[in-house]
Coordinates of C-alpha atoms and ligand atoms in Angstrom, one line a residue:
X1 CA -86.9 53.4 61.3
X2 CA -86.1 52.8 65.0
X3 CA -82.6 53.2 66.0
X4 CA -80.8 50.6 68.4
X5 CA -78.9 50.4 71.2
X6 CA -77.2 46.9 72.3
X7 CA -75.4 46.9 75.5
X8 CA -72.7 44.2 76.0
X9 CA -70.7 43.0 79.0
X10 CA -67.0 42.6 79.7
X11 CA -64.6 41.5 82.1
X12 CA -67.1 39.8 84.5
X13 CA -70.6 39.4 85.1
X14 CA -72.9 41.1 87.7
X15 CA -72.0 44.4 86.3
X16 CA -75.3 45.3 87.1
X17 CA -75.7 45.6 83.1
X18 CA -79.7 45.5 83.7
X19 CA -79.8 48.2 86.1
X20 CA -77.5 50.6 83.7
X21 CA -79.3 49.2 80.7
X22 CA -82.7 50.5 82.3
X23 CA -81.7 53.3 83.4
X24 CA -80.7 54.6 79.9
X25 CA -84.3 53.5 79.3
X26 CA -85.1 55.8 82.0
X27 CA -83.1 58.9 80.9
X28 CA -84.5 58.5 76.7
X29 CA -88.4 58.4 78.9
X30 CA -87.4 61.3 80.0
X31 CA -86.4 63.0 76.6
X32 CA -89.8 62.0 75.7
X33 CA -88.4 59.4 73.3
X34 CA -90.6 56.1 73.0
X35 CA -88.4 53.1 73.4
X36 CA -88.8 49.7 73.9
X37 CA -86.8 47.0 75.8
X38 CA -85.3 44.0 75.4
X39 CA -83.1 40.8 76.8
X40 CA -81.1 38.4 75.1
X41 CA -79.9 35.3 76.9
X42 CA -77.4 32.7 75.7
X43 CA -78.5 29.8 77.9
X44 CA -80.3 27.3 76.7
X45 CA -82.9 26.7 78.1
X46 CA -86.1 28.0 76.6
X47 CA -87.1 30.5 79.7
X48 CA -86.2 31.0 82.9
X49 CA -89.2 29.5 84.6
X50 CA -87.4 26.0 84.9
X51 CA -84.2 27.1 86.4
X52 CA -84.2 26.8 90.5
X53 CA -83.4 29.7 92.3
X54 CA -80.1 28.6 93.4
X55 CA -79.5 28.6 89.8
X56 CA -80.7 31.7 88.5
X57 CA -82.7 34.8 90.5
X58 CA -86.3 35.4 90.4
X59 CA -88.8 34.8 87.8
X60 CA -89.8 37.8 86.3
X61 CA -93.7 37.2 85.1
X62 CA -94.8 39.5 82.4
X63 CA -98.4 40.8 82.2
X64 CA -98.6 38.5 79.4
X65 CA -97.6 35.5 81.1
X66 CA -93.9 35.0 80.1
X67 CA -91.6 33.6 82.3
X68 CA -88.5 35.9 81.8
X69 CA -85.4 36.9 83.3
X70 CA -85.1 39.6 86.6
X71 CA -83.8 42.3 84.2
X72 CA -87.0 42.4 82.6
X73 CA -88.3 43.8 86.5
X74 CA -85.5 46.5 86.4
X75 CA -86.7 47.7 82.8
X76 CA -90.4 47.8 83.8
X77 CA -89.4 49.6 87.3
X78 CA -87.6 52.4 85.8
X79 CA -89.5 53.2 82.7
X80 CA -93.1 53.4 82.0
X81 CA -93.2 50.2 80.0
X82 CA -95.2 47.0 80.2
X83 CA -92.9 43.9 78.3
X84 CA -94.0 41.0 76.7
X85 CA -93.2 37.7 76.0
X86 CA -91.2 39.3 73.2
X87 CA -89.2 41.3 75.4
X88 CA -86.7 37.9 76.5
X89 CA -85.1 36.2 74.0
X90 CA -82.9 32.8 75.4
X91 CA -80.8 30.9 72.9
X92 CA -82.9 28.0 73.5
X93 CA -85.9 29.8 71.9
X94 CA -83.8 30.6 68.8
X95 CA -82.4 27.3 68.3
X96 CA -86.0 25.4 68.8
X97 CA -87.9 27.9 66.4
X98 CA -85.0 27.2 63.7
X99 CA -84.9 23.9 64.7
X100 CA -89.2 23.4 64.1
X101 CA -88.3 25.5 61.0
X102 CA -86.2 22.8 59.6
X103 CA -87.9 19.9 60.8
X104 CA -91.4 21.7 58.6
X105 CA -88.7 21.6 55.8
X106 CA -88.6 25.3 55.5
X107 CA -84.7 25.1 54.3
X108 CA -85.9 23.3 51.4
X109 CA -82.4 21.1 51.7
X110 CA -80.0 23.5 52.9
X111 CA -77.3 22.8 55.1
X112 CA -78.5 25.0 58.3
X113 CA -75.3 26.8 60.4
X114 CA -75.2 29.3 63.3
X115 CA -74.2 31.8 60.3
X116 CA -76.4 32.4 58.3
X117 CA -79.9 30.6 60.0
X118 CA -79.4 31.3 63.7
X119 CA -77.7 34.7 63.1
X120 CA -80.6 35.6 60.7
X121 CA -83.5 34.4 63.6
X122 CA -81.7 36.9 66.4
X123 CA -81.8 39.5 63.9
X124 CA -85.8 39.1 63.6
X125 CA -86.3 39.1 66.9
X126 CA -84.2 42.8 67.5
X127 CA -86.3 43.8 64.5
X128 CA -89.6 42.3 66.1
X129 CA -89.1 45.1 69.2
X130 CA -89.3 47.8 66.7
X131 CA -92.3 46.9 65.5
X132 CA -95.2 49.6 67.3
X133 CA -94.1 53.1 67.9
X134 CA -90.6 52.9 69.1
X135 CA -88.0 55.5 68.3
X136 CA -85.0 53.6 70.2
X137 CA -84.9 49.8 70.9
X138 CA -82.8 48.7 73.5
X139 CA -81.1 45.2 73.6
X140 CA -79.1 44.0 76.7
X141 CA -76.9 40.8 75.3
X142 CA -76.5 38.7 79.0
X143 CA -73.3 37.0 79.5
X144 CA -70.0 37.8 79.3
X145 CA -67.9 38.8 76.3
X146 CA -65.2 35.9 75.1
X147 CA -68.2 33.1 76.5
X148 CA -68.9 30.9 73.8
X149 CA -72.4 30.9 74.4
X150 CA -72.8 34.7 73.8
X151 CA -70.8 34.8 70.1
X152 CA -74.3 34.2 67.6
X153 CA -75.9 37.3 69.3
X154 CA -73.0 39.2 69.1
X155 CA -72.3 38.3 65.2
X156 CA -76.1 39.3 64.9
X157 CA -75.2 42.4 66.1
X158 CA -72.1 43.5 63.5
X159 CA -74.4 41.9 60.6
X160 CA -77.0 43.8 61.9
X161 CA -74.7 47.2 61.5
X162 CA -74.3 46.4 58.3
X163 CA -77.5 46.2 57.1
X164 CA -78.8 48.7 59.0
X165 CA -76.0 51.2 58.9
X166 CA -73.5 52.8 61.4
X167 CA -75.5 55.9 62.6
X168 CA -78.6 53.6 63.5
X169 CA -76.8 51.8 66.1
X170 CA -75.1 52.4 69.0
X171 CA -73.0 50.0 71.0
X172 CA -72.2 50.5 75.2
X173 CA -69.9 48.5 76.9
X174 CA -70.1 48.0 80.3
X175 CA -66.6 46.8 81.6
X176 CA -65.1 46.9 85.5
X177 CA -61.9 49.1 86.3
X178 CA -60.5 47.6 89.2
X179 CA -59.0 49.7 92.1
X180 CA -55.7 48.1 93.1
X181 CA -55.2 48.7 96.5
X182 CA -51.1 48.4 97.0
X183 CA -50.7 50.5 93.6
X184 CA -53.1 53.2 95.2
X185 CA -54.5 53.0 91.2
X186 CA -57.4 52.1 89.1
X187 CA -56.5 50.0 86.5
X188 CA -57.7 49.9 82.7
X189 CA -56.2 47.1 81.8
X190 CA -59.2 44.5 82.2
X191 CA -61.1 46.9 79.5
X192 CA -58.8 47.1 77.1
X193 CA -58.6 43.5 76.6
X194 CA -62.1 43.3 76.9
X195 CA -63.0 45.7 73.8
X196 CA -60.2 43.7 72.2
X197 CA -62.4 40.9 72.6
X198 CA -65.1 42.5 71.4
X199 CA -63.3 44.4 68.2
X200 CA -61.9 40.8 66.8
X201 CA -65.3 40.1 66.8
X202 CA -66.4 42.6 64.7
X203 CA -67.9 45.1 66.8
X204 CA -66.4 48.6 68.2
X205 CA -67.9 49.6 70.6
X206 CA -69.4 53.2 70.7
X207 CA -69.3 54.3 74.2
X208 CA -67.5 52.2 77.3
X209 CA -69.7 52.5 80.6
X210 CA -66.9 51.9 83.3
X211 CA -68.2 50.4 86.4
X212 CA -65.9 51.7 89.1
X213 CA -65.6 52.0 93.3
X214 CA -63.5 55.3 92.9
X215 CA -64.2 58.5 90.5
X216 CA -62.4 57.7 87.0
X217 CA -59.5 61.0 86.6
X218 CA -59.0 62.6 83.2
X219 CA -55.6 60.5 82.8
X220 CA -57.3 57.4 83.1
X221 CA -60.6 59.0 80.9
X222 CA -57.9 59.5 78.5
X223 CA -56.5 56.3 78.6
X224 CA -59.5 54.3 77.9
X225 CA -60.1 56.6 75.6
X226 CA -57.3 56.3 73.2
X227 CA -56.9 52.2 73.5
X228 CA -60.3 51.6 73.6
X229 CA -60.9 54.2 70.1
X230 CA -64.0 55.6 71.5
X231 CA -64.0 59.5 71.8
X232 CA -63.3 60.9 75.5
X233 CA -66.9 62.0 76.0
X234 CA -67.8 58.6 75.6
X235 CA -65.8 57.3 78.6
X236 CA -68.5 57.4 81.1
X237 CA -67.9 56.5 84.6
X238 CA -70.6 54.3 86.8
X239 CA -69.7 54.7 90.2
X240 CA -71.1 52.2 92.9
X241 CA -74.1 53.6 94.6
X242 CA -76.1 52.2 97.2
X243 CA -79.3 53.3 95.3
X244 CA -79.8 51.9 91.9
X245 CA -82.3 54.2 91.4
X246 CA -79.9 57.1 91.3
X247 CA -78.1 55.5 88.3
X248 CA -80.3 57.6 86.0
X249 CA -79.1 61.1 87.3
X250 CA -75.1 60.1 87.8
X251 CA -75.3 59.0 83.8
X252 CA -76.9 62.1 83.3
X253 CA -74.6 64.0 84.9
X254 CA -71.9 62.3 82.9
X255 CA -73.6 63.4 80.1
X256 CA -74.2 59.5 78.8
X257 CA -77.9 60.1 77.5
X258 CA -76.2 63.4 75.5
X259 CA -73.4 61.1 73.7
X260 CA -76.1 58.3 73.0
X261 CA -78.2 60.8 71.2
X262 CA -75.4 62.4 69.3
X263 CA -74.0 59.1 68.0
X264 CA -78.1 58.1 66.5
X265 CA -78.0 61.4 65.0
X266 CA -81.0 62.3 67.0
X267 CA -82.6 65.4 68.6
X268 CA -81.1 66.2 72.4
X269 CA -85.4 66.8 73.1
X270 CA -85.4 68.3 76.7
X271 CA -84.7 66.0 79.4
X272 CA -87.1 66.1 82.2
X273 CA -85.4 63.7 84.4
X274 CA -86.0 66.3 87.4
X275 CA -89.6 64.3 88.0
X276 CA -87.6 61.2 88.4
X277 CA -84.8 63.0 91.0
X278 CA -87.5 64.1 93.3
X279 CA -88.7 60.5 94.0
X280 CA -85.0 59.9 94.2
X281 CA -85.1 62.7 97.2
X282 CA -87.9 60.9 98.7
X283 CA -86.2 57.8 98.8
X284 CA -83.2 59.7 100.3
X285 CA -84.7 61.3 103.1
X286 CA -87.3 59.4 104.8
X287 CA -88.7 60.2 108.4
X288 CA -89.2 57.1 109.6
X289 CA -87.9 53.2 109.5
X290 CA -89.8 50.3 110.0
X291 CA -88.3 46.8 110.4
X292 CA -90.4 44.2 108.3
X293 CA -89.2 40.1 108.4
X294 CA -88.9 38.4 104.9
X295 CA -89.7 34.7 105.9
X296 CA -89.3 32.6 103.1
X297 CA -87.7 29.9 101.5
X298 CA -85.1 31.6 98.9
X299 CA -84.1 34.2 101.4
X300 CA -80.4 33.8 101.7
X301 CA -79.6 34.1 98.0
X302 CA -79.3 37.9 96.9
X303 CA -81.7 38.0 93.8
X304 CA -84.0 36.0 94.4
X305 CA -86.8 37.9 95.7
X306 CA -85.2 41.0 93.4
X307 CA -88.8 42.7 92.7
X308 CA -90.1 42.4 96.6
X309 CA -87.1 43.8 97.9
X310 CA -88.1 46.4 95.5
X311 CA -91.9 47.0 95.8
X312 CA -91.2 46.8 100.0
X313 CA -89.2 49.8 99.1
X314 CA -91.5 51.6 96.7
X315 CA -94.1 50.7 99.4
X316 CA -92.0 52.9 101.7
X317 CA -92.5 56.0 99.4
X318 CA -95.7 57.5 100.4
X319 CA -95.1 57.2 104.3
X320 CA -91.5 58.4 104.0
X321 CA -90.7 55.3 105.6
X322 CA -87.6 53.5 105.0
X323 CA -87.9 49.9 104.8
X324 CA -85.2 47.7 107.0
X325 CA -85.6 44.2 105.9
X326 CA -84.9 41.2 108.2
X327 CA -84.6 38.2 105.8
X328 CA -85.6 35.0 107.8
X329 CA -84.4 31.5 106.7
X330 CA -88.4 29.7 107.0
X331 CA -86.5 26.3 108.1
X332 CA -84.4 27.8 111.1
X333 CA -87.9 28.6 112.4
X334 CA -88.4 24.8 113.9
X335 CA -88.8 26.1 117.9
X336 CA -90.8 28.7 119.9
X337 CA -87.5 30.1 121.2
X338 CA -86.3 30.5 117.5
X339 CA -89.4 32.0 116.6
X340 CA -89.2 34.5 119.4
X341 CA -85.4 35.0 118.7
X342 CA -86.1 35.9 115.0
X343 CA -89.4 37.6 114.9
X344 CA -88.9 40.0 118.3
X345 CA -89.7 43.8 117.3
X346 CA -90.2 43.3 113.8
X347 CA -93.0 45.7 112.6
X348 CA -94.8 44.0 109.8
X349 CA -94.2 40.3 108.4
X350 CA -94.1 39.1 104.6
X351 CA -94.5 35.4 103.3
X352 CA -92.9 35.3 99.7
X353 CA -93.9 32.8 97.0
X354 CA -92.1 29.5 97.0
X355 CA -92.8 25.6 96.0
X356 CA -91.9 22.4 97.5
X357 CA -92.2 21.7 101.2
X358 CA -89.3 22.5 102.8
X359 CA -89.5 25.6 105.2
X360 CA -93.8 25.1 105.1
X361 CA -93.9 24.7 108.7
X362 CA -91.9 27.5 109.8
X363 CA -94.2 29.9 107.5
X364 CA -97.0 28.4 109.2
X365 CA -95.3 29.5 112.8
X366 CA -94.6 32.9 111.8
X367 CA -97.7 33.7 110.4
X368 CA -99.1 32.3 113.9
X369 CA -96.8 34.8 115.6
X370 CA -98.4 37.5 113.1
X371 CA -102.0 36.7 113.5
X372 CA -101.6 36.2 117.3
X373 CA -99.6 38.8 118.0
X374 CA -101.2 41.4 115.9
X375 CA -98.3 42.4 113.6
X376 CA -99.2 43.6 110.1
X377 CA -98.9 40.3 107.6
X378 CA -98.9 40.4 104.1
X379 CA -98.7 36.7 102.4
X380 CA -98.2 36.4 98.6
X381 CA -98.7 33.2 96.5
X382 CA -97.6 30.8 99.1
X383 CA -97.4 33.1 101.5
X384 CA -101.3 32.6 101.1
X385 CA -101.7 29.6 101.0
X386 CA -100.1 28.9 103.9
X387 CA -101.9 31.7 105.8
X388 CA -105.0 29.7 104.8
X389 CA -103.7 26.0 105.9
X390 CA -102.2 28.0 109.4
X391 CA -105.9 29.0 109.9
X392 CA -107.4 25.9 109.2
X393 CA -105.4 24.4 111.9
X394 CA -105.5 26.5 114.5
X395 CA -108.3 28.7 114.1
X396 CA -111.0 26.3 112.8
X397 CA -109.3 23.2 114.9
X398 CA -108.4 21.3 111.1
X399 CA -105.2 19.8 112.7
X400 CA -104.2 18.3 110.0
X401 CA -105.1 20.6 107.1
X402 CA -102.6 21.0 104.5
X403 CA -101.2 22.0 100.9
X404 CA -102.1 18.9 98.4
X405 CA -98.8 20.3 97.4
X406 CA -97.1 19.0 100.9
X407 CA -98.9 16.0 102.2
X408 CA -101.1 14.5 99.1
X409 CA -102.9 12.4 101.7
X410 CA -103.8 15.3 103.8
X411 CA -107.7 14.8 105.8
X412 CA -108.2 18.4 105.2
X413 CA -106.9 20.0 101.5
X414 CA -107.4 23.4 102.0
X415 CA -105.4 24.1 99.2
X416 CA -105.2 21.6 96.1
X417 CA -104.6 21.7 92.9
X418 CA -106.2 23.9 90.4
X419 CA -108.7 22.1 88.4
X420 CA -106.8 23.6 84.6
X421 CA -103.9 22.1 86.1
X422 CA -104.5 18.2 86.8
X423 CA -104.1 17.1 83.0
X424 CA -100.2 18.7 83.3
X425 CA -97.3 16.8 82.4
X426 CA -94.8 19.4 81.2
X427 CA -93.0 21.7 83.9
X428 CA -92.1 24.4 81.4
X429 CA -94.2 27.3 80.8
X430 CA -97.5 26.2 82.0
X431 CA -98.1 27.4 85.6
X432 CA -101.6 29.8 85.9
X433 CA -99.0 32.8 84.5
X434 CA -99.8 36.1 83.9
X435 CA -102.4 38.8 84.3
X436 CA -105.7 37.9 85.3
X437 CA -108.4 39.8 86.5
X438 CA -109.9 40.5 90.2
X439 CA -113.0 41.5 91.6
X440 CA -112.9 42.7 95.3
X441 CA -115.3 42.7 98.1
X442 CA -117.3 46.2 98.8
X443 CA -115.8 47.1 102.2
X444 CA -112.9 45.4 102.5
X445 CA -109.6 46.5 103.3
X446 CA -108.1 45.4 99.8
X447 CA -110.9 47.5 98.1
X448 CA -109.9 50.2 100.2
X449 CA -106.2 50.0 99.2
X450 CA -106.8 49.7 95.7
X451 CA -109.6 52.1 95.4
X452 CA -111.2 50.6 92.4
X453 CA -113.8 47.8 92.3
X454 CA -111.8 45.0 89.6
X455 CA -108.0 44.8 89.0
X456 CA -105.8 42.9 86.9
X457 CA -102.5 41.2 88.7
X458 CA -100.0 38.7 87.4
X459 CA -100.1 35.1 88.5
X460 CA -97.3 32.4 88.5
X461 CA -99.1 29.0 90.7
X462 CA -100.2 25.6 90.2
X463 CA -102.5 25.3 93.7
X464 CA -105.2 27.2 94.8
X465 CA -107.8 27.2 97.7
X466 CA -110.2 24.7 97.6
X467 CA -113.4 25.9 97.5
X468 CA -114.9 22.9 98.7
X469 CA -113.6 23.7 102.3
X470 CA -112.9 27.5 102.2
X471 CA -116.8 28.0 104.0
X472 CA -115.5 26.8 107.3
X473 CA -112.6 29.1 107.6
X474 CA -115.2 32.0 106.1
X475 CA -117.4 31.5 109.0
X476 CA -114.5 31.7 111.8
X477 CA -113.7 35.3 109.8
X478 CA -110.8 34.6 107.2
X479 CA -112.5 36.9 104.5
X480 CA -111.8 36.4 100.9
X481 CA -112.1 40.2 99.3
X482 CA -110.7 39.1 95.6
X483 CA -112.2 36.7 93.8
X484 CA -111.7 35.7 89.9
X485 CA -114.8 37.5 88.1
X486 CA -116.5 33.7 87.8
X487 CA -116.4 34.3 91.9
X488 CA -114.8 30.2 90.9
X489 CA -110.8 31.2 93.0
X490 CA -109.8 33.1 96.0
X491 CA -107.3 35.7 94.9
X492 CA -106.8 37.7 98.3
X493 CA -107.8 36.9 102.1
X494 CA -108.1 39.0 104.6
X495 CA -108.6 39.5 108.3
X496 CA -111.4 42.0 110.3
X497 CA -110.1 41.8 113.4
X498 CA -106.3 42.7 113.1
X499 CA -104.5 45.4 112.1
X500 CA -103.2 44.3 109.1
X501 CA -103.8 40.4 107.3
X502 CA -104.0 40.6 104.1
X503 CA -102.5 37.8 101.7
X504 CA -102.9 37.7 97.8
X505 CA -102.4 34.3 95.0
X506 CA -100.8 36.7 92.7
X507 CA -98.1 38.8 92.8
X508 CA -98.4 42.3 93.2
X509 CA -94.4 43.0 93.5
X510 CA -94.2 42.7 89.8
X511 CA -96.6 45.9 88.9
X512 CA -94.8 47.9 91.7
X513 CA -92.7 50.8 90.1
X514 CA -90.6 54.2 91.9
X515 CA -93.4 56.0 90.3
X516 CA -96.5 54.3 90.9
X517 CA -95.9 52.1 93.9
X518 CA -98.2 49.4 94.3
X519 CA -101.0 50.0 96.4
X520 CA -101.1 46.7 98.6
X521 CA -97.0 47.2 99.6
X522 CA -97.8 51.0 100.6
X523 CA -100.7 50.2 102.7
X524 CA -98.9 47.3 104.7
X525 CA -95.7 49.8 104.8
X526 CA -98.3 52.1 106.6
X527 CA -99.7 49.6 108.6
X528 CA -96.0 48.4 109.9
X529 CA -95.3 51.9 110.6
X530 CA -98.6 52.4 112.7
X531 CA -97.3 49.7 114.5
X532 CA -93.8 50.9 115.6
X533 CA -95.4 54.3 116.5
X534 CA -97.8 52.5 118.5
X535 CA -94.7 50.3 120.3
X536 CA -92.2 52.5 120.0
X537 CA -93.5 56.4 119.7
X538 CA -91.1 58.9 119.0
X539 CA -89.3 60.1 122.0
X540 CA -90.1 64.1 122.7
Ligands
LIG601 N1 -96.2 26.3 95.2 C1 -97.4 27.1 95.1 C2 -98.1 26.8 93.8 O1 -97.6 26.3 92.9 C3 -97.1 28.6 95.2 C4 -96.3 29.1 94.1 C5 -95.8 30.5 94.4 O2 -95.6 30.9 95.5 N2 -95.4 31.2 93.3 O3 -99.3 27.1 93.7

């Protein structure tokens, strides 16, 4: 039987409970133990792929074409796993599948209650994760102990302790000691109340993750210790760090993945964590920088592009470059003086996805500025698209040629709507999601990045380019080097005569991992740096 560990939250939210919940996936990988990975949500809506991004960060799209939460990214980044549609669990789907359930009269006249029907659905679905080879499940519970929203999952959890015994399960809390500037002091207090929280509940928790700014001393270890009943060992400290992918090796040091095992009752297997540490060192110590410009749409909210930040950075790795990113609001880019103003000495430029008009026509500038000026450009999803509408207007003279998505009436649809798209009515869940496959052109840039012939990449898009038209921008050079295997869609465009112009419908930032960076983000990384050596070589 696989064992379980569920990690809660306490005192307040962005904890970073992901990030510490993956990188206990990280440190078990490197035991050699074979977990799996899971998020619960207590919103409910069905799936994440509804919410705006004001509302909620990105969209993370599994391979399978789920649209989860960001976590999911963090899991898949810092272990070797590929999640599924399985791997998010929202209250909304657990409320409509028992809902359906009674509506097929599968009660057979019972009254149906959180306790025992909903309770009884979350259980499956920690036991559905178990299913496969896993040794070690783990569950992240989202939200906040002491919301209202989170209390069926966490009842699920002390039934599920219950049935499936003690030494089976482990319990982390991650709670926030605050340092209290006029006392000179960190303070417990906040945890305390939250494990109280959690222990009228029903659950105890096993071992208390303390999120901290300062280093936690023995007195206060001690303290948390005794009022929170957990042993001292199991008072691990999580310092702030301006790497998240160090989190691995400072919960190793504090001896976290050591405690887990003990309290499973299984075998400490060697830990080989030092493979994971020397890409940490590479990240540490790079030997060059190179400035790229996010322009996009989303740009000013933190988590919103979570898994670009991310891949830019993996993308880094092989050139020892560090990444600088200069995130551009799309709509301040109206004028040629603000274009100037925000673009100057940038090294390479990246159009994000997006949907909806609003900052269009500043993409459409700055990929101008990238294509005339010869900076490296990488476009993804819409960042595509409007690479292909920017070259239709100024490169084959289509003034007018838009995004059906922009201006329906447009003389010129260079991009429209996909064909397996026109008979939609419903918004959730049925986008082109997912991983679909790619062939790319002999001797083309992409097919030198990737190295292989056919590739598989996950989607998340309603418009394409329309084929119809796509022969007059072919003739004035725009190059399309992935196509779908039917040769029917345009999955990556490219430029011959610049340094770097390469834009892709899907999105490669979700397969990008520390240790397997994606190929695309290292050979635009390169390309930037190229660049700035070129501008700006390295004094003597
Ligand atoms: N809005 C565009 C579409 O639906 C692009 C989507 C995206 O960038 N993810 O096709």
């Amino acid at each position: 039987m696989a064992k379980y560990i569920f990690v809660t939250g306490g005192v307040l939210s962005s904890l970073g409970k992901g990030v510490a919940s993956a990188s206990i996936g990280t440190l078990l990988e490197a035991r050699r133990y074979r977990i799996n990975m899971q998020k619960f949500d207590p919103y409910l809506n069905v799936d994440p792929g509804t919410l705006t991004p004001f509302q909620h960060g990105e969209v993370f799209v599994t391979r399978d074409g789920a649209e989860t939460d960001l976590d999911l990214g963090h899991y898949e980044r810092f272990t070797s796993l590929t999640l599924n549609r399985n791997s998010n669990t929202t209250s909304g789907q657990v409320y409509y599948e028992v809902i359906e359930r009674e509506r097929r009269g599968d009660f057979l006249g019972k009254t149906v209650q959180v306790v025992p029907h909903i309770t009884e659905e979350i259980k499956r679905r920690f036991r559905r994760l178990a299913r496969g080879n896993a040794e070690i499940v783990i569950a992240e519970i989202g939200g906040t102990v002491g919301d209202i929203e989170s209390l069926p999952f966490l009842e699920s959890i002390r039934q599920f302790r219950q049935e499936v015994g003690a030494e089976n399960i482990c319990c982390i809390h991650l709670t926030y000691i605050p340092y209290i500037q006029a006392a000179g002091e960190l303070k417990s207090k906040p945890t305390q109340h939250s494990v109280e929280r959690l222990r009228e509940i029903g659950i105890q928790p096993d071992i208390i993750l303390c999120r901290t700014e300062k280093p936690l001393n023995q007195d206060l270890r001690e303290k948390i210790s005794l009022y929170c009943n957990v042993p001292f060992q199991a008072v691990i400290e999580a310092r702030d760090t301006d790497c998240i992918y160090e989190i691995p090796l400072t919960f190793h040091q504090e001896k976290l993945d050591q405690v887990i095992l003990r309290k499973l009752r299984l075998r400490p297997r060697v830990s080989h964590l030092k493979e994971w540490g020397k890409l940490i060192d590479q990240l540490r110590n790079p030997e060059h920088e190179v400035e790229i410009a996010m322009v996009g749409k989303y740009v000013k909210l933190q988590d919103s592009y979570k898994s670009l930040d991310e891949a830019l950075r993996h993308g880094g790795l092989a050139s020892r470059t560090r990444v600088k990113l200069r995130k551009v609001d799309s709509e301040s880019l109206r004028r040629d003086d603000e274009l100037e103003r925000s673009l100057a000495g940038v090294d390479g430029i990246l159009v994000p996805g997006g949907f909806g008009t609003r900052g269009v026509e500043g993409m459409v500038a700055a990929i101008r500025y990238a294509r005339e000026k010869r900076i490296p450009f990488f476009g993804i999803c819409l960042g595509l698209q409007v690479a292909v509408i920017e070259f239709a207007r100024n490169v084959c003279g289509l003034d007018r040629a838009n995004s059906t998505e922009f201006d329906p009436q447009t003389p010129h649809p260079v991009i429209t709507l996909m064909d397996s798209q026109r008979q939609v009515q419903a918004m959730g869940g049925t986008m082109r999601l997912g991983g679909y496959p790619c062939v790319l052109a002999a001797g083309s840039l992409s097919r030198r990045c990737y190295g292989v012939p056919r590739i598989v990449e996950r989607h998340r898009h309603r418009y394409e380019v329309n084929p119809h038209l796509f022969g007059r921008l072919q003739e004035k050079g725009l190059q399309a080097s992935g196509r779908s295997p039917d040769r029917k869609l345009v999955e990556i465009v490219e430029l011959k005569d610049h340094p770097f112009f390469v834009a892709t419908q899907f999105h490669p930032e979700f397969q990008s991992r520390l240790a397997s960076p994606h190929p695309i983000f290292s050979a635009f990384i390169a390309a930037a740096l190229r660049q700035r050596l070129e501008n700006r070589p390295p004094s003597a």
